[in-house]
């Protein structure tokens, strides 16, 4: 059971749950691919060792990205915005809609093309919860603002 589902109050319902964009895996897959190519096509020139090291780094980065996806949750409910990240050390931010001061979306050029970005929710007390690599961040912002206006 996800943290968000377990944190819902009796009269609260889930409106939108953000997903982590697949771009988080790309650098790990590129490093792993280059490493595997060097491992099997090194030609005996010592590139196999470099390929093996790159493969290990690629696998470690792939595992790190998967753990980030597994341990990060961001959702809009009928009463609040909930953000949870971290696996061993869990950080949670639960912000009622009337306490939300602003919601910022940060997208670079690649983020705009592939539709991902960082979402930062800022509360009235100055609390900030930046969550990077959110798929479709503008939809998340739109839904959050629609709910907070009601």
mmCIF file of N, CA and C in Angstrom:
data_model
loop_
_atom_site.group_PDB
_atom_site.id
_atom_site.type_symbol
_atom_site.label_atom_id
_atom_site.label_comp_id
_atom_site.label_asym_id
_atom_site.label_seq_id
_atom_site.Cartn_x
_atom_site.Cartn_y
_atom_site.Cartn_z
ATOM 1 N N UNK A 1 0.844 -1.180 0.000
ATOM 2 C CA UNK A 1 0.000 0.000 0.000
ATOM 3 C C UNK A 1 0.887 1.240 0.000
ATOM 4 N N UNK A 2 0.549 2.192 -0.820
ATOM 5 C CA UNK A 2 1.356 3.400 -0.916
ATOM 6 C C UNK A 2 1.110 4.305 0.295
ATOM 7 N N UNK A 3 2.060 5.189 0.524
ATOM 8 C CA UNK A 3 1.934 6.124 1.639
ATOM 9 C C UNK A 3 0.707 6.998 1.464
ATOM 10 N N UNK A 4 0.476 7.466 0.255
ATOM 11 C CA UNK A 4 -0.642 8.382 0.005
ATOM 12 C C UNK A 4 -1.970 7.710 0.310
ATOM 13 N N UNK A 5 -2.142 6.483 -0.144
ATOM 14 C CA UNK A 5 -3.399 5.780 0.144
ATOM 15 C C UNK A 5 -3.592 5.558 1.636
ATOM 16 N N UNK A 6 -2.510 5.283 2.351
ATOM 17 C CA UNK A 6 -2.635 5.059 3.793
ATOM 18 C C UNK A 6 -2.837 6.365 4.564
ATOM 19 N N UNK A 7 -2.471 7.506 3.967
ATOM 20 C CA UNK A 7 -2.591 8.794 4.657
ATOM 21 C C UNK A 7 -3.918 9.498 4.391
ATOM 22 N N UNK A 8 -4.749 8.943 3.521
ATOM 23 C CA UNK A 8 -6.028 9.590 3.214
ATOM 24 C C UNK A 8 -6.942 9.598 4.430
ATOM 25 N N UNK A 9 -7.586 10.715 4.655
ATOM 26 C CA UNK A 9 -8.547 10.855 5.749
ATOM 27 C C UNK A 9 -9.893 10.272 5.313
ATOM 28 N N UNK A 10 -10.818 10.035 6.248
ATOM 29 C CA UNK A 10 -12.089 9.388 5.892
ATOM 30 C C UNK A 10 -12.887 10.077 4.783
ATOM 31 N N UNK A 11 -12.979 11.390 4.772
ATOM 32 C CA UNK A 11 -13.774 12.084 3.753
ATOM 33 C C UNK A 11 -12.926 12.629 2.609
ATOM 34 N N UNK A 12 -11.708 12.176 2.495
ATOM 35 C CA UNK A 12 -10.770 12.682 1.498
ATOM 36 C C UNK A 12 -10.651 11.683 0.348
ATOM 37 N N UNK A 13 -10.549 12.194 -0.870
ATOM 38 C CA UNK A 13 -10.348 11.296 -2.006
ATOM 39 C C UNK A 13 -9.224 11.820 -2.897
ATOM 40 N N UNK A 14 -8.590 10.890 -3.577
ATOM 41 C CA UNK A 14 -7.460 11.186 -4.446
ATOM 42 C C UNK A 14 -7.952 11.802 -5.750
ATOM 43 N N UNK A 15 -7.361 12.926 -6.141
ATOM 44 C CA UNK A 15 -7.733 13.590 -7.392
ATOM 45 C C UNK A 15 -6.705 13.304 -8.479
ATOM 46 N N UNK A 16 -5.434 13.457 -8.160
ATOM 47 C CA UNK A 16 -4.379 13.222 -9.144
ATOM 48 C C UNK A 16 -3.122 12.751 -8.433
ATOM 49 N N UNK A 17 -2.538 11.687 -8.952
ATOM 50 C CA UNK A 17 -1.275 11.191 -8.428
ATOM 51 C C UNK A 17 -0.228 11.370 -9.522
ATOM 52 N N UNK A 18 0.818 12.114 -9.216
ATOM 53 C CA UNK A 18 1.871 12.381 -10.203
ATOM 54 C C UNK A 18 2.736 11.141 -10.384
ATOM 55 N N UNK A 19 3.279 11.020 -11.564
ATOM 56 C CA UNK A 19 4.188 9.920 -11.881
ATOM 57 C C UNK A 19 5.577 10.488 -12.154
ATOM 58 N N UNK A 20 6.581 9.670 -11.908
ATOM 59 C CA UNK A 20 7.952 10.047 -12.223
ATOM 60 C C UNK A 20 8.177 9.753 -13.709
ATOM 61 N N UNK A 21 8.791 10.679 -14.413
ATOM 62 C CA UNK A 21 9.015 10.550 -15.855
ATOM 63 C C UNK A 21 10.114 9.521 -16.141
ATOM 64 N N UNK A 22 9.998 8.844 -17.275
ATOM 65 C CA UNK A 22 10.968 7.819 -17.657
ATOM 66 C C UNK A 22 12.362 8.384 -17.934
ATOM 67 N N UNK A 23 12.496 9.671 -18.098
ATOM 68 C CA UNK A 23 13.793 10.286 -18.395
ATOM 69 C C UNK A 23 14.815 9.998 -17.296
ATOM 70 N N UNK A 24 14.332 9.688 -16.115
ATOM 71 C CA UNK A 24 15.228 9.425 -14.987
ATOM 72 C C UNK A 24 16.134 8.212 -15.242
ATOM 73 N N UNK A 25 15.704 7.319 -16.132
ATOM 74 C CA UNK A 25 16.476 6.113 -16.431
ATOM 75 C C UNK A 25 17.460 6.290 -17.587
ATOM 76 N N UNK A 26 17.350 7.352 -18.357
ATOM 77 C CA UNK A 26 18.093 7.466 -19.614
ATOM 78 C C UNK A 26 19.604 7.479 -19.414
ATOM 79 N N UNK A 27 20.121 8.302 -18.514
ATOM 80 C CA UNK A 27 21.580 8.369 -18.346
ATOM 81 C C UNK A 27 22.144 7.030 -17.881
ATOM 82 N N UNK A 28 21.423 6.345 -16.999
ATOM 83 C CA UNK A 28 21.879 5.036 -16.529
ATOM 84 C C UNK A 28 21.907 4.024 -17.671
ATOM 85 N N UNK A 29 20.886 4.045 -18.519
ATOM 86 C CA UNK A 29 20.836 3.106 -19.641
ATOM 87 C C UNK A 29 21.916 3.404 -20.671
ATOM 88 N N UNK A 30 22.228 4.673 -20.889
ATOM 89 C CA UNK A 30 23.303 5.026 -21.826
ATOM 90 C C UNK A 30 24.648 4.540 -21.298
ATOM 91 N N UNK A 31 24.926 4.795 -20.029
ATOM 92 C CA UNK A 31 26.190 4.341 -19.431
ATOM 93 C C UNK A 31 26.271 2.821 -19.459
ATOM 94 N N UNK A 32 25.183 2.153 -19.108
ATOM 95 C CA UNK A 32 25.164 0.691 -19.130
ATOM 96 C C UNK A 32 25.374 0.171 -20.549
ATOM 97 N N UNK A 33 24.712 0.786 -21.529
ATOM 98 C CA UNK A 33 24.867 0.357 -22.920
ATOM 99 C C UNK A 33 26.293 0.508 -23.420
ATOM 100 N N UNK A 34 26.912 1.647 -23.140
ATOM 101 C CA UNK A 34 28.306 1.857 -23.548
ATOM 102 C C UNK A 34 29.210 0.843 -22.854
ATOM 103 N N UNK A 35 28.957 0.611 -21.578
ATOM 104 C CA UNK A 35 29.758 -0.364 -20.843
ATOM 105 C C UNK A 35 29.639 -1.765 -21.417
ATOM 106 N N UNK A 36 28.431 -2.183 -21.757
ATOM 107 C CA UNK A 36 28.241 -3.522 -22.326
ATOM 108 C C UNK A 36 28.875 -3.639 -23.709
ATOM 109 N N UNK A 37 28.776 -2.588 -24.501
ATOM 110 C CA UNK A 37 29.421 -2.609 -25.825
ATOM 111 C C UNK A 37 30.930 -2.756 -25.673
ATOM 112 N N UNK A 38 31.514 -1.997 -24.748
ATOM 113 C CA UNK A 38 32.956 -2.100 -24.527
ATOM 114 C C UNK A 38 33.343 -3.462 -23.961
ATOM 115 N N UNK A 39 32.492 -4.041 -23.127
ATOM 116 C CA UNK A 39 32.782 -5.365 -22.562
ATOM 117 C C UNK A 39 32.875 -6.426 -23.651
ATOM 118 N N UNK A 40 31.949 -6.377 -24.585
ATOM 119 C CA UNK A 40 31.861 -7.451 -25.576
ATOM 120 C C UNK A 40 32.532 -7.116 -26.903
ATOM 121 N N UNK A 41 32.882 -5.855 -27.124
ATOM 122 C CA UNK A 41 33.522 -5.452 -28.375
ATOM 123 C C UNK A 41 34.854 -4.755 -28.129
ATOM 124 N N UNK A 42 35.445 -4.984 -26.986
ATOM 125 C CA UNK A 42 36.680 -4.289 -26.633
ATOM 126 C C UNK A 42 37.864 -4.668 -27.499
ATOM 127 N N UNK A 43 37.853 -5.850 -28.055
ATOM 128 C CA UNK A 43 38.927 -6.258 -28.960
ATOM 129 C C UNK A 43 40.245 -6.559 -28.267
ATOM 130 N N UNK A 44 40.217 -6.864 -26.989
ATOM 131 C CA UNK A 44 41.435 -7.242 -26.284
ATOM 132 C C UNK A 44 42.382 -6.093 -25.992
ATOM 133 N N UNK A 45 41.937 -4.886 -26.120
ATOM 134 C CA UNK A 45 42.821 -3.736 -25.899
ATOM 135 C C UNK A 45 42.690 -3.143 -24.496
ATOM 136 N N UNK A 46 42.094 -3.876 -23.591
ATOM 137 C CA UNK A 46 41.923 -3.378 -22.232
ATOM 138 C C UNK A 46 40.647 -2.592 -22.032
ATOM 139 N N UNK A 47 39.893 -2.400 -23.101
ATOM 140 C CA UNK A 47 38.634 -1.664 -22.983
ATOM 141 C C UNK A 47 37.561 -2.469 -22.247
ATOM 142 N N UNK A 48 37.786 -3.782 -22.148
ATOM 143 C CA UNK A 48 36.814 -4.616 -21.440
ATOM 144 C C UNK A 48 36.712 -4.218 -19.969
ATOM 145 N N UNK A 49 37.843 -3.859 -19.383
ATOM 146 C CA UNK A 49 37.853 -3.450 -17.971
ATOM 147 C C UNK A 49 37.078 -2.143 -17.804
ATOM 148 N N UNK A 50 37.317 -1.204 -18.705
ATOM 149 C CA UNK A 50 36.576 0.063 -18.661
ATOM 150 C C UNK A 50 35.095 -0.204 -18.885
ATOM 151 N N UNK A 51 34.800 -1.107 -19.822
ATOM 152 C CA UNK A 51 33.406 -1.478 -20.083
ATOM 153 C C UNK A 51 32.745 -2.097 -18.872
ATOM 154 N N UNK A 52 33.484 -2.951 -18.160
ATOM 155 C CA UNK A 52 32.934 -3.572 -16.956
ATOM 156 C C UNK A 52 32.646 -2.518 -15.889
ATOM 157 N N UNK A 53 33.582 -1.591 -15.711
ATOM 158 C CA UNK A 53 33.393 -0.527 -14.715
ATOM 159 C C UNK A 53 32.192 0.338 -15.086
ATOM 160 N N UNK A 54 32.081 0.698 -16.361
ATOM 161 C CA UNK A 54 30.928 1.486 -16.802
ATOM 162 C C UNK A 54 29.624 0.714 -16.621
ATOM 163 N N UNK A 55 29.665 -0.585 -16.861
ATOM 164 C CA UNK A 55 28.461 -1.403 -16.669
ATOM 165 C C UNK A 55 28.023 -1.410 -15.211
ATOM 166 N N UNK A 56 28.976 -1.535 -14.313
ATOM 167 C CA UNK A 56 28.655 -1.516 -12.881
ATOM 168 C C UNK A 56 28.087 -0.153 -12.484
ATOM 169 N N UNK A 57 28.693 0.917 -12.990
ATOM 170 C CA UNK A 57 28.183 2.264 -12.700
ATOM 171 C C UNK A 57 26.776 2.421 -13.259
ATOM 172 N N UNK A 58 26.552 1.944 -14.485
ATOM 173 C CA UNK A 58 25.225 2.024 -15.098
ATOM 174 C C UNK A 58 24.176 1.268 -14.306
ATOM 175 N N UNK A 59 24.526 0.079 -13.827
ATOM 176 C CA UNK A 59 23.582 -0.707 -13.018
ATOM 177 C C UNK A 59 23.289 0.006 -11.703
ATOM 178 N N UNK A 60 24.326 0.590 -11.086
ATOM 179 C CA UNK A 60 24.120 1.322 -9.827
ATOM 180 C C UNK A 60 23.209 2.532 -10.042
ATOM 181 N N UNK A 61 23.425 3.266 -11.143
ATOM 182 C CA UNK A 61 22.569 4.420 -11.442
ATOM 183 C C UNK A 61 21.142 3.984 -11.765
ATOM 184 N N UNK A 62 21.001 2.843 -12.431
ATOM 185 C CA UNK A 62 19.677 2.311 -12.737
ATOM 186 C C UNK A 62 18.941 1.940 -11.450
ATOM 187 N N UNK A 63 19.647 1.312 -10.525
ATOM 188 C CA UNK A 63 19.056 0.958 -9.234
ATOM 189 C C UNK A 63 18.674 2.216 -8.452
ATOM 190 N N UNK A 64 19.536 3.224 -8.475
ATOM 191 C CA UNK A 64 19.239 4.482 -7.778
ATOM 192 C C UNK A 64 17.998 5.151 -8.360
ATOM 193 N N UNK A 65 17.877 5.162 -9.687
ATOM 194 C CA UNK A 65 16.704 5.760 -10.335
ATOM 195 C C UNK A 65 15.442 4.986 -9.981
ATOM 196 N N UNK A 66 15.538 3.658 -9.981
ATOM 197 C CA UNK A 66 14.370 2.845 -9.634
ATOM 198 C C UNK A 66 13.949 3.101 -8.186
ATOM 199 N N UNK A 67 14.917 3.184 -7.276
ATOM 200 C CA UNK A 67 14.595 3.460 -5.873
ATOM 201 C C UNK A 67 13.952 4.831 -5.718
ATOM 202 N N UNK A 68 14.405 5.811 -6.496
ATOM 203 C CA UNK A 68 13.790 7.137 -6.459
ATOM 204 C C UNK A 68 12.332 7.048 -6.909
ATOM 205 N N UNK A 69 12.100 6.340 -8.008
ATOM 206 C CA UNK A 69 10.717 6.180 -8.499
ATOM 207 C C UNK A 69 9.855 5.448 -7.481
ATOM 208 N N UNK A 70 10.415 4.425 -6.866
ATOM 209 C CA UNK A 70 9.676 3.613 -5.904
ATOM 210 C C UNK A 70 9.349 4.396 -4.636
ATOM 211 N N UNK A 71 10.249 5.276 -4.221
ATOM 212 C CA UNK A 71 10.090 5.931 -2.919
ATOM 213 C C UNK A 71 9.520 7.345 -2.987
ATOM 214 N N UNK A 72 9.215 7.839 -4.174
ATOM 215 C CA UNK A 72 8.710 9.205 -4.320
ATOM 216 C C UNK A 72 7.241 9.185 -4.709
ATOM 217 N N UNK A 73 6.437 9.928 -3.972
ATOM 218 C CA UNK A 73 5.012 10.042 -4.272
ATOM 219 C C UNK A 73 4.607 11.507 -4.152
ATOM 220 N N UNK A 74 3.752 11.931 -5.058
ATOM 221 C CA UNK A 74 3.230 13.292 -5.049
ATOM 222 C C UNK A 74 1.797 13.219 -5.533
ATOM 223 N N UNK A 75 0.881 13.766 -4.740
ATOM 224 C CA UNK A 75 -0.533 13.650 -5.098
ATOM 225 C C UNK A 75 -1.321 14.864 -4.642
ATOM 226 N N UNK A 76 -2.436 15.056 -5.330
ATOM 227 C CA UNK A 76 -3.418 16.066 -4.954
ATOM 228 C C UNK A 76 -4.650 15.314 -4.487
ATOM 229 N N UNK A 77 -5.123 15.658 -3.306
ATOM 230 C CA UNK A 77 -6.366 15.078 -2.808
ATOM 231 C C UNK A 77 -7.404 16.192 -2.712
ATOM 232 N N UNK A 78 -8.570 15.831 -2.284
ATOM 233 C CA UNK A 78 -9.632 16.827 -2.155
ATOM 234 C C UNK A 78 -9.347 17.840 -1.046
ATOM 235 N N UNK A 79 -8.428 17.515 -0.122
ATOM 236 C CA UNK A 79 -8.150 18.407 1.003
ATOM 237 C C UNK A 79 -6.742 18.991 1.025
ATOM 238 N N UNK A 80 -5.780 18.319 0.370
ATOM 239 C CA UNK A 80 -4.388 18.745 0.523
ATOM 240 C C UNK A 80 -3.504 18.215 -0.602
ATOM 241 N N UNK A 81 -2.268 18.669 -0.581
ATOM 242 C CA UNK A 81 -1.225 18.134 -1.455
ATOM 243 C C UNK A 81 -0.294 17.327 -0.567
ATOM 244 N N UNK A 82 0.019 16.119 -1.004
ATOM 245 C CA UNK A 82 0.874 15.225 -0.225
ATOM 246 C C UNK A 82 2.120 14.909 -1.046
ATOM 247 N N UNK A 83 3.293 15.095 -0.444
ATOM 248 C CA UNK A 83 4.565 14.739 -1.074
ATOM 249 C C UNK A 83 5.331 13.847 -0.107
ATOM 250 N N UNK A 84 5.852 12.737 -0.646
ATOM 251 C CA UNK A 84 6.656 11.823 0.165
ATOM 252 C C UNK A 84 7.849 11.401 -0.669
ATOM 253 N N UNK A 85 9.040 11.498 -0.097
ATOM 254 C CA UNK A 85 10.223 11.023 -0.795
ATOM 255 C C UNK A 85 11.205 10.484 0.222
ATOM 256 N N UNK A 86 12.068 9.606 -0.245
ATOM 257 C CA UNK A 86 13.049 8.972 0.620
ATOM 258 C C UNK A 86 12.651 7.552 0.954
ATOM 259 N N UNK A 87 13.639 6.683 1.028
ATOM 260 C CA UNK A 87 13.381 5.278 1.320
ATOM 261 C C UNK A 87 13.726 4.957 2.770
ATOM 262 N N UNK A 88 14.952 5.185 3.159
ATOM 263 C CA UNK A 88 15.362 4.904 4.535
ATOM 264 C C UNK A 88 14.980 6.070 5.438
ATOM 265 N N UNK A 89 15.302 7.254 4.996
ATOM 266 C CA UNK A 89 14.898 8.463 5.723
ATOM 267 C C UNK A 89 13.743 9.090 4.951
ATOM 268 N N UNK A 90 12.556 8.900 5.432
ATOM 269 C CA UNK A 90 11.356 9.367 4.739
ATOM 270 C C UNK A 90 11.059 10.811 5.101
ATOM 271 N N UNK A 91 10.812 11.613 4.082
ATOM 272 C CA UNK A 91 10.384 12.997 4.265
ATOM 273 C C UNK A 91 8.985 13.132 3.693
ATOM 274 N N UNK A 92 8.094 13.695 4.472
ATOM 275 C CA UNK A 92 6.733 13.903 3.989
ATOM 276 C C UNK A 92 6.333 15.356 4.208
ATOM 277 N N UNK A 93 5.576 15.858 3.260
ATOM 278 C CA UNK A 93 4.993 17.190 3.388
ATOM 279 C C UNK A 93 3.531 17.060 3.018
ATOM 280 N N UNK A 94 2.675 17.485 3.910
ATOM 281 C CA UNK A 94 1.238 17.467 3.670
ATOM 282 C C UNK A 94 0.745 18.887 3.882
ATOM 283 N N UNK A 95 0.241 19.476 2.825
ATOM 284 C CA UNK A 95 -0.111 20.884 2.839
ATOM 285 C C UNK A 95 -1.566 21.053 2.435
ATOM 286 N N UNK A 96 -2.355 21.624 3.350
ATOM 287 C CA UNK A 96 -3.761 21.880 3.019
ATOM 288 C C UNK A 96 -3.836 22.917 1.906
ATOM 289 N N UNK A 97 -4.883 22.814 1.096
ATOM 290 C CA UNK A 97 -5.012 23.710 -0.056
ATOM 291 C C UNK A 97 -5.067 25.179 0.348
ATOM 292 N N UNK A 98 -5.712 25.480 1.468
ATOM 293 C CA UNK A 98 -5.797 26.886 1.880
ATOM 294 C C UNK A 98 -4.475 27.408 2.441
ATOM 295 N N UNK A 99 -3.517 26.530 2.723
ATOM 296 C CA UNK A 99 -2.198 26.936 3.217
ATOM 297 C C UNK A 99 -1.156 26.989 2.099
ATOM 298 N N UNK A 100 -1.564 26.661 0.871
ATOM 299 C CA UNK A 100 -0.640 26.684 -0.255
ATOM 300 C C UNK A 100 -0.491 28.119 -0.757
ATOM 301 N N UNK A 101 0.732 28.608 -0.741
ATOM 302 C CA UNK A 101 0.997 29.964 -1.204
ATOM 303 C C UNK A 101 1.244 29.988 -2.705
ATOM 304 N N UNK A 102 2.086 29.082 -3.188
ATOM 305 C CA UNK A 102 2.331 29.003 -4.630
ATOM 306 C C UNK A 102 2.811 27.610 -5.000
ATOM 307 N N UNK A 103 2.721 27.332 -6.272
ATOM 308 C CA UNK A 103 3.174 26.059 -6.817
ATOM 309 C C UNK A 103 3.994 26.389 -8.060
ATOM 310 N N UNK A 104 5.280 26.080 -8.013
ATOM 311 C CA UNK A 104 6.186 26.420 -9.110
ATOM 312 C C UNK A 104 6.532 25.188 -9.926
ATOM 313 N N UNK A 105 6.634 25.370 -11.232
ATOM 314 C CA UNK A 105 7.081 24.316 -12.139
ATOM 315 C C UNK A 105 8.355 24.806 -12.808
ATOM 316 N N UNK A 106 9.400 24.001 -12.742
ATOM 317 C CA UNK A 106 10.672 24.332 -13.375
ATOM 318 C C UNK A 106 10.938 23.305 -14.471
ATOM 319 N N UNK A 107 10.995 23.778 -15.725
ATOM 320 C CA UNK A 107 11.248 22.902 -16.865
ATOM 321 C C UNK A 107 12.357 23.499 -17.718
ATOM 322 N N UNK A 108 13.330 22.673 -18.074
ATOM 323 C CA UNK A 108 14.330 23.088 -19.045
ATOM 324 C C UNK A 108 13.803 22.833 -20.454
ATOM 325 N N UNK A 109 14.671 23.013 -21.432
ATOM 326 C CA UNK A 109 14.259 22.804 -22.824
ATOM 327 C C UNK A 109 13.858 21.353 -23.049
ATOM 328 N N UNK A 110 14.698 20.418 -22.605
ATOM 329 C CA UNK A 110 14.376 19.000 -22.771
ATOM 330 C C UNK A 110 13.120 18.634 -21.990
ATOM 331 N N UNK A 111 12.950 19.220 -20.825
ATOM 332 C CA UNK A 111 11.750 18.983 -20.025
ATOM 333 C C UNK A 111 10.488 19.455 -20.722
ATOM 334 N N UNK A 112 10.573 20.575 -21.402
ATOM 335 C CA UNK A 112 9.404 21.069 -22.145
ATOM 336 C C UNK A 112 9.093 20.168 -23.330
ATOM 337 N N UNK A 113 10.137 19.695 -24.012
ATOM 338 C CA UNK A 113 9.925 18.823 -25.170
ATOM 339 C C UNK A 113 9.337 17.483 -24.736
ATOM 340 N N UNK A 114 9.889 16.898 -23.667
ATOM 341 C CA UNK A 114 9.465 15.565 -23.220
ATOM 342 C C UNK A 114 8.404 15.604 -22.125
ATOM 343 N N UNK A 115 7.987 16.798 -21.720
ATOM 344 C CA UNK A 115 6.907 16.992 -20.753
ATOM 345 C C UNK A 115 7.231 16.437 -19.359
ATOM 346 N N UNK A 116 8.324 16.923 -18.790
ATOM 347 C CA UNK A 116 8.636 16.624 -17.395
ATOM 348 C C UNK A 116 9.264 17.862 -16.769
ATOM 349 N N UNK A 117 9.298 17.888 -15.443
ATOM 350 C CA UNK A 117 9.893 19.019 -14.751
ATOM 351 C C UNK A 117 9.849 18.831 -13.253
ATOM 352 N N UNK A 118 10.351 19.817 -12.549
ATOM 353 C CA UNK A 118 10.324 19.817 -11.090
ATOM 354 C C UNK A 118 9.122 20.622 -10.622
ATOM 355 N N UNK A 119 8.441 20.089 -9.638
ATOM 356 C CA UNK A 119 7.300 20.769 -9.039
ATOM 357 C C UNK A 119 7.690 21.146 -7.618
ATOM 358 N N UNK A 120 7.539 22.420 -7.271
ATOM 359 C CA UNK A 120 7.820 22.896 -5.911
ATOM 360 C C UNK A 120 6.550 23.493 -5.335
ATOM 361 N N UNK A 121 6.112 22.930 -4.226
ATOM 362 C CA UNK A 121 4.939 23.437 -3.522
ATOM 363 C C UNK A 121 5.446 24.280 -2.365
ATOM 364 N N UNK A 122 4.979 25.526 -2.294
ATOM 365 C CA UNK A 122 5.433 26.438 -1.243
ATOM 366 C C UNK A 122 4.243 26.797 -0.365
ATOM 367 N N UNK A 123 4.383 26.517 0.929
ATOM 368 C CA UNK A 123 3.319 26.801 1.882
ATOM 369 C C UNK A 123 3.445 28.185 2.483
ATOM 370 N N UNK A 124 2.431 28.585 3.247
ATOM 371 C CA UNK A 124 2.419 29.921 3.843
ATOM 372 C C UNK A 124 3.546 30.114 4.850
ATOM 373 N N UNK A 125 4.014 29.068 5.474
ATOM 374 C CA UNK A 125 5.114 29.182 6.424
ATOM 375 C C UNK A 125 6.473 29.143 5.762
ATOM 376 N N UNK A 126 6.505 29.074 4.446
ATOM 377 C CA UNK A 126 7.769 29.037 3.734
ATOM 378 C C UNK A 126 8.273 27.637 3.457
ATOM 379 N N UNK A 127 7.515 26.609 3.880
ATOM 380 C CA UNK A 127 7.953 25.246 3.612
ATOM 381 C C UNK A 127 7.918 24.989 2.113
ATOM 382 N N UNK A 128 8.943 24.286 1.652
ATOM 383 C CA UNK A 128 9.084 24.048 0.216
ATOM 384 C C UNK A 128 9.354 22.567 -0.018
ATOM 385 N N UNK A 129 8.692 21.995 -1.025
ATOM 386 C CA UNK A 129 8.871 20.580 -1.337
ATOM 387 C C UNK A 129 9.160 20.417 -2.820
ATOM 388 N N UNK A 130 10.439 20.550 -3.239
ATOM 389 C CA UNK A 130 10.732 20.347 -4.658
ATOM 390 C C UNK A 130 10.822 18.858 -4.994
ATOM 391 N N UNK A 131 10.078 18.438 -5.988
ATOM 392 C CA UNK A 131 10.100 17.050 -6.443
ATOM 393 C C UNK A 131 10.489 17.069 -7.924
ATOM 394 N N UNK A 132 11.700 16.588 -8.271
ATOM 395 C CA UNK A 132 12.120 16.618 -9.675
ATOM 396 C C UNK A 132 11.593 15.432 -10.483
ATOM 397 N N UNK A 133 11.674 15.554 -11.788
ATOM 398 C CA UNK A 133 11.337 14.509 -12.762
ATOM 399 C C UNK A 133 9.872 14.097 -12.732
ATOM 400 N N UNK A 134 8.979 15.032 -12.505
ATOM 401 C CA UNK A 134 7.547 14.739 -12.516
ATOM 402 C C UNK A 134 7.047 14.778 -13.959
ATOM 403 N N UNK A 135 6.341 13.727 -14.357
ATOM 404 C CA UNK A 135 5.737 13.695 -15.688
ATOM 405 C C UNK A 135 4.515 14.610 -15.698
ATOM 406 N N UNK A 136 4.365 15.364 -16.761
ATOM 407 C CA UNK A 136 3.236 16.272 -16.968
ATOM 408 C C UNK A 136 3.045 17.237 -15.785
ATOM 409 N N UNK A 137 4.060 18.041 -15.468
ATOM 410 C CA UNK A 137 3.968 18.910 -14.289
ATOM 411 C C UNK A 137 2.946 20.035 -14.428
ATOM 412 N N UNK A 138 2.683 20.473 -15.655
ATOM 413 C CA UNK A 138 1.716 21.560 -15.830
ATOM 414 C C UNK A 138 0.295 21.095 -15.526
ATOM 415 N N UNK A 139 -0.019 19.828 -15.821
ATOM 416 C CA UNK A 139 -1.325 19.278 -15.444
ATOM 417 C C UNK A 139 -1.445 19.218 -13.924
ATOM 418 N N UNK A 140 -0.364 18.815 -13.260
ATOM 419 C CA UNK A 140 -0.364 18.769 -11.799
ATOM 420 C C UNK A 140 -0.626 20.160 -11.229
ATOM 421 N N UNK A 141 0.063 21.165 -11.763
ATOM 422 C CA UNK A 141 -0.122 22.538 -11.291
ATOM 423 C C UNK A 141 -1.551 23.007 -11.538
ATOM 424 N N UNK A 142 -2.078 22.726 -12.718
ATOM 425 C CA UNK A 142 -3.434 23.146 -13.065
ATOM 426 C C UNK A 142 -4.453 22.540 -12.109
ATOM 427 N N UNK A 143 -4.348 21.232 -11.843
ATOM 428 C CA UNK A 143 -5.297 20.565 -10.939
ATOM 429 C C UNK A 143 -5.175 21.110 -9.521
ATOM 430 N N UNK A 144 -3.946 21.348 -9.066
ATOM 431 C CA UNK A 144 -3.747 21.875 -7.713
ATOM 432 C C UNK A 144 -4.360 23.265 -7.575
ATOM 433 N N UNK A 145 -4.188 24.099 -8.584
ATOM 434 C CA UNK A 145 -4.757 25.444 -8.524
ATOM 435 C C UNK A 145 -6.276 25.417 -8.634
ATOM 436 N N UNK A 146 -6.820 24.503 -9.442
ATOM 437 C CA UNK A 146 -8.279 24.368 -9.534
ATOM 438 C C UNK A 146 -8.880 23.999 -8.184
ATOM 439 N N UNK A 147 -8.259 23.054 -7.499
ATOM 440 C CA UNK A 147 -8.773 22.601 -6.202
ATOM 441 C C UNK A 147 -8.617 23.698 -5.154
ATOM 442 N N UNK A 148 -7.498 24.412 -5.164
ATOM 443 C CA UNK A 148 -7.285 25.441 -4.136
ATOM 444 C C UNK A 148 -8.212 26.638 -4.324
ATOM 445 N N UNK A 149 -8.737 26.846 -5.524
ATOM 446 C CA UNK A 149 -9.663 27.953 -5.779
ATOM 447 C C UNK A 149 -11.072 27.661 -5.280
ATOM 448 N N UNK A 150 -11.386 26.398 -5.058
ATOM 449 C CA UNK A 150 -12.747 26.030 -4.624
ATOM 450 C C UNK A 150 -12.977 26.360 -3.177
#
